[in-house]
Coordinates of C-alpha atoms in Angstrom, one line a residue:
X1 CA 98.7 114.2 109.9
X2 CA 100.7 115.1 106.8
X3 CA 100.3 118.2 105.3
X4 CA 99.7 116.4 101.9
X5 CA 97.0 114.0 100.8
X6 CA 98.6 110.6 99.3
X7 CA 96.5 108.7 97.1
X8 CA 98.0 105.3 96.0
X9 CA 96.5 104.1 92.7
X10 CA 96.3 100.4 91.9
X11 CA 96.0 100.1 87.4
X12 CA 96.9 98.0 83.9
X13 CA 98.0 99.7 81.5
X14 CA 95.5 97.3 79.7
X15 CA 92.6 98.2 81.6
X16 CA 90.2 100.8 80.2
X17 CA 88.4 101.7 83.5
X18 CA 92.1 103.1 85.0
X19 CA 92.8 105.4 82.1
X20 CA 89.5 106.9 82.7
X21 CA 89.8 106.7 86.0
X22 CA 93.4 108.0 86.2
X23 CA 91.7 111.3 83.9
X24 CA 88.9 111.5 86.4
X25 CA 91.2 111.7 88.9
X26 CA 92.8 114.0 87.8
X27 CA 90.0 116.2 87.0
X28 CA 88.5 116.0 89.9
X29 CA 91.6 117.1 91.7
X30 CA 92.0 119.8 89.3
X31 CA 88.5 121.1 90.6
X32 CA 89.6 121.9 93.7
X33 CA 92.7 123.8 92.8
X34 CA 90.3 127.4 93.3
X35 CA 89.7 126.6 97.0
X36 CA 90.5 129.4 99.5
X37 CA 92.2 126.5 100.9
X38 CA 93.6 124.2 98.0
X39 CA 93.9 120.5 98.9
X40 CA 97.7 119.1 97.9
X41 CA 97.8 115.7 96.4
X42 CA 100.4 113.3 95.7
X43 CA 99.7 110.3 93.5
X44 CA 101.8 107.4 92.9
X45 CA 100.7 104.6 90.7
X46 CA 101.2 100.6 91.3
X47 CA 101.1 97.7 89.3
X48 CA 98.4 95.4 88.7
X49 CA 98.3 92.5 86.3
X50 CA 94.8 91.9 85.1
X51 CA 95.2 88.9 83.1
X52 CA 99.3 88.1 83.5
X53 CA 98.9 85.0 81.3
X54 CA 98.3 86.9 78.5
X55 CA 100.8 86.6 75.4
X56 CA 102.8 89.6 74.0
X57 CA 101.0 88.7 70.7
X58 CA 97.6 87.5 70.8
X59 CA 96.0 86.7 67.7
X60 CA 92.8 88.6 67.7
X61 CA 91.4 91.7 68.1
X62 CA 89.9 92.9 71.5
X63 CA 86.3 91.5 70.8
X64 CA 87.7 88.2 70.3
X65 CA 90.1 88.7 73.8
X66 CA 87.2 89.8 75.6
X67 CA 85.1 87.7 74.1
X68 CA 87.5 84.7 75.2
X69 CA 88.3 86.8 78.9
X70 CA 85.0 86.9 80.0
X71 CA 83.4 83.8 78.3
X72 CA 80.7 86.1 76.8
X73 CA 79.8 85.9 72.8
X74 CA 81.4 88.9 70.1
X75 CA 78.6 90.6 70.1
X76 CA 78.4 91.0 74.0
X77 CA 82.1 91.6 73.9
X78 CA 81.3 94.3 71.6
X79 CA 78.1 95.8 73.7
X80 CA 81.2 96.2 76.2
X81 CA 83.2 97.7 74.4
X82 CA 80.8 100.7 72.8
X83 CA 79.8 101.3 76.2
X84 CA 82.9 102.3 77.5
X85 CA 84.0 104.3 74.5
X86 CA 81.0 106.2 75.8
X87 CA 82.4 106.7 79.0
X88 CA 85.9 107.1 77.9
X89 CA 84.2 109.8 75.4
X90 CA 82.8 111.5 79.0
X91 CA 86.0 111.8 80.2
X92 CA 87.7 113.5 77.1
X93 CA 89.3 110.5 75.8
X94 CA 89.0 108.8 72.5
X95 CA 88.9 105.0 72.7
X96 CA 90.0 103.2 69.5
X97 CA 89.2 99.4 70.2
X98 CA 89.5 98.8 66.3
X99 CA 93.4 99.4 66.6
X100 CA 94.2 98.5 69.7
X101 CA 96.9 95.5 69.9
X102 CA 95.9 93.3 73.1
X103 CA 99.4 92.4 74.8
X104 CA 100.8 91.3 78.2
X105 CA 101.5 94.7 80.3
X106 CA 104.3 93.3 82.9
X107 CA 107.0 95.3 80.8
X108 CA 104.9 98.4 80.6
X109 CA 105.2 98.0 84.6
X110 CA 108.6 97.6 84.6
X111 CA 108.8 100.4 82.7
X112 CA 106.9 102.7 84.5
X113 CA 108.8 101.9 87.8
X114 CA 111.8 103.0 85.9
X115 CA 110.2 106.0 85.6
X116 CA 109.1 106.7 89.2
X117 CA 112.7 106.3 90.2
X118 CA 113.7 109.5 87.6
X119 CA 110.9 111.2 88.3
X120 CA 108.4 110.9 85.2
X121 CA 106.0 108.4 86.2
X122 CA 103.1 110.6 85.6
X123 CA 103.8 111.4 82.5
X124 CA 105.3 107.9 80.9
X125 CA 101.7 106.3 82.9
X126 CA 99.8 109.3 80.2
X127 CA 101.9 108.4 77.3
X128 CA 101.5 104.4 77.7
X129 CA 97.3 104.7 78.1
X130 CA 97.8 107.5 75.2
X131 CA 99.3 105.0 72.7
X132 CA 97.7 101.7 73.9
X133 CA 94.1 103.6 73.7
X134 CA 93.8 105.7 71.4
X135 CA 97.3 105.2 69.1
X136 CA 97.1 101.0 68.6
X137 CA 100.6 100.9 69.6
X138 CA 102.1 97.6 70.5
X139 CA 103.2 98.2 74.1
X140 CA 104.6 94.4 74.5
X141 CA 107.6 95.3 72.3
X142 CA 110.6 97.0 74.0
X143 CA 111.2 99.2 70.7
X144 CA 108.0 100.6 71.5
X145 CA 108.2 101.5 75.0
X146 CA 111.6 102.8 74.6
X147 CA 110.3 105.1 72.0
X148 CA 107.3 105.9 74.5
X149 CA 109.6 106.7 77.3
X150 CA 111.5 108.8 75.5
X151 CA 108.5 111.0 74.7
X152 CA 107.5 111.0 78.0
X153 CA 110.9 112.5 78.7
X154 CA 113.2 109.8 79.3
X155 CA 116.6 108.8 78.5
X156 CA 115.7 106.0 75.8
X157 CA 119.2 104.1 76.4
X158 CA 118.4 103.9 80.1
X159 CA 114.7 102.8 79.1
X160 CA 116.1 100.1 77.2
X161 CA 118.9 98.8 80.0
X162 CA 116.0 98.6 82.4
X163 CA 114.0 96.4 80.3
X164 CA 116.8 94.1 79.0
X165 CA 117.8 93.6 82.6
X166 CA 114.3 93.2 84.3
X167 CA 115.5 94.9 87.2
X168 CA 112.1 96.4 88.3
X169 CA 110.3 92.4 87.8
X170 CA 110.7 92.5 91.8
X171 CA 109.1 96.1 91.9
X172 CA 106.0 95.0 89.7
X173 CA 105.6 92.1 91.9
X174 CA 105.7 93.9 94.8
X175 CA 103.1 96.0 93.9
X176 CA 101.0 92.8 93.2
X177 CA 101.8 91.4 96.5
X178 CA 100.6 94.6 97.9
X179 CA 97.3 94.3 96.6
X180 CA 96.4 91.0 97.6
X181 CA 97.3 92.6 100.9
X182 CA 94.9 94.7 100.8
X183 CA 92.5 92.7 99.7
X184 CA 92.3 94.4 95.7
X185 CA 90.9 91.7 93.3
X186 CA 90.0 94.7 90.3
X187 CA 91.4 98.3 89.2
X188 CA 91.4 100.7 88.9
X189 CA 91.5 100.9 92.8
X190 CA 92.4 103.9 95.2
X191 CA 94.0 103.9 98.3
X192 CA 94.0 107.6 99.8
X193 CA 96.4 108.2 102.8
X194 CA 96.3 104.6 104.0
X195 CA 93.6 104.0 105.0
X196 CA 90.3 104.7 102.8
X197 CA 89.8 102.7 99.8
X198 CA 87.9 103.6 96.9
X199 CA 87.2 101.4 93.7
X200 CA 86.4 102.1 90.1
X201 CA 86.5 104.8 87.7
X202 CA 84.3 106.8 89.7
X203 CA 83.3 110.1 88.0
X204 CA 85.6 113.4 88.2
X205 CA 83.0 114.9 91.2
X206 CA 82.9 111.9 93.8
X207 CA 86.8 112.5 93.4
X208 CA 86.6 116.3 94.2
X209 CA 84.3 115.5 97.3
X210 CA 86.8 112.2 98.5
X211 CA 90.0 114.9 98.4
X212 CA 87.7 117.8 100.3
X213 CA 86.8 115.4 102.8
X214 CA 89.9 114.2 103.3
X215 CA 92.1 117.3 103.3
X216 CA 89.3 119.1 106.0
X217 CA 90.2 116.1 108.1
X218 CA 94.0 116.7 107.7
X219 CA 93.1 120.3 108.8
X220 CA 91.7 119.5 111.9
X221 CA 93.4 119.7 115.5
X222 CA 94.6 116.7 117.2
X223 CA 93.0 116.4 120.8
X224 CA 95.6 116.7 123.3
X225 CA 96.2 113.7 125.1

C-alpha cells in the first residue's frame, strides 16, 4: 500500500455539517500527530451540490430557506438551526445563522478547483466556510470570492479569469458525477484510501481511531504470494 493515507472528502460550501466536519477532521488528525509512529494524511476535497437550484439571491433568511428546503415550519427550522450552532460551538466554530446570506455554491466550487490546481485548496475551502459561517459574506458574487481567494493566498486576477471563464464547471461536475458513483446522496462524506466510506460530521475522536486503523493496516506486510 501507499505510504500515505488519502482521504477524499465529499462537502457544500453551504452545508454546516462539512465545516464541522472538515474541523473535526482535522482535529482528529491533529491528535495523532504525537504517535511513536505518526499516521500521514492527504486530503483533497470534492464538490457537492446540496440544493443546485438554488438562486444566487434568495430572498430570505436561512429559517425561511430551511424552512422552505425541508418542508418543516420556522420554528422547526429554527430548533435546527440552534442545535447545530451547538455542535458547531463543540467544534470551536461560531455559527452566525442571523447573517448568513443563503446562495447557490457552484462558483464557490469552481473556485476552489482553481485553487487545488495552485496549490491552496485547503486554505481557500477554510476561508469560504469562514466567511459564509461566521462572516455573512455573500459567496454567490464573484467580487466576493475573488477577495476570498486572495486572502487565502491567491492571485485575485487569476481568481477572477477562472470564474468569468467557467473553466472548472466540468471539474465541479465531475466531482458530482463521482458521487453518484459511489452511491453519496448527503455530505459531508468521507472516502479514505478508496475504499472505506464514512458519513457525517462524526466527532474529532472516531476520526483519530478511522486514521489509526487505517495507517496500522498500511503498516502491515503483504503475504507473499
Amino acid at each position: 500500500m501507499t505510504e500515505t493515507i488519502k482521504i477524499d472528502v465529499w462537502s457544500d460550501i453551504a452545508c454546516p455539517w462539512c465545516y464541522i466536519g472538515k474541523r473535526n477532521l482535522e482535529n482528529g488528525v491533529a491528535a495523532t500527530d504525537g504517535d511513536e509512529d505518526a499516521p500521514r494524511v492527504e486530503v483533497t476535497y470534492h464538490s457537492f451540490e446540496l440544493a443546485p437550484d438554488t438562486p444566487v439571491d434568495f430572498d430570505g433568511g436561512e429559517v425561511e430557506y430551511l424552512a422552505q428546503h425541508k418542508g418543516v415550519s420556522e420554528a422547526q427550522a429554527q430548533e435546527m438551526l440552534t442545535r447545530v450552532t451547538g455542535v458547531a460551538a463543540d467544534a470551536g466554530l461560531e455559527y452566525r445563522f442571523d447573517l448568513l446570506k443563503h446562495t447557490n455554491t457552484v462558483k464557490a466550487h469552481e473556485l476552489l478547483h482553481f485553487a487545488k490546481e495552485n496549490g491552496a485548496q485547503h486554505a481557500l475551502a477554510e476561508r469560504l466556510m469562514s466567511a459564509y459561517f461566521t462572516e455573512g459574506r455573500h459567496l454567490g458574487q464573484s467580487d466576493e470570492l475573488v477577495a476570498l481567494a486572495a486572502d487565502a493566498g491567491l492571485d485575485a486576477d487569476a481568481a477572477r479569469e477562472a470564474l468569468e471563464s467557467g473553466r472548472f464547471f466540468d471539474a465541479v461536475q465531475a466531482d458530482k458525477a463521482q458521487a453518484a458513483a459511489y452511491g453519496i446522496n448527503g455530505v459531508p462524506f468521507f472516502v479514505i484510501d478508496g475504499k472505506y466510506g464514512v458519513s457525517g460530521a462524526q466527532p474529532a475522536e472516531a476520526f483519530s481511531q478511522i486514521v489509526r486503523q487505517v495507517w496500522a493496516e498500511h503498516q502491515a506486510p503483504v503475504d507473499a504470494e
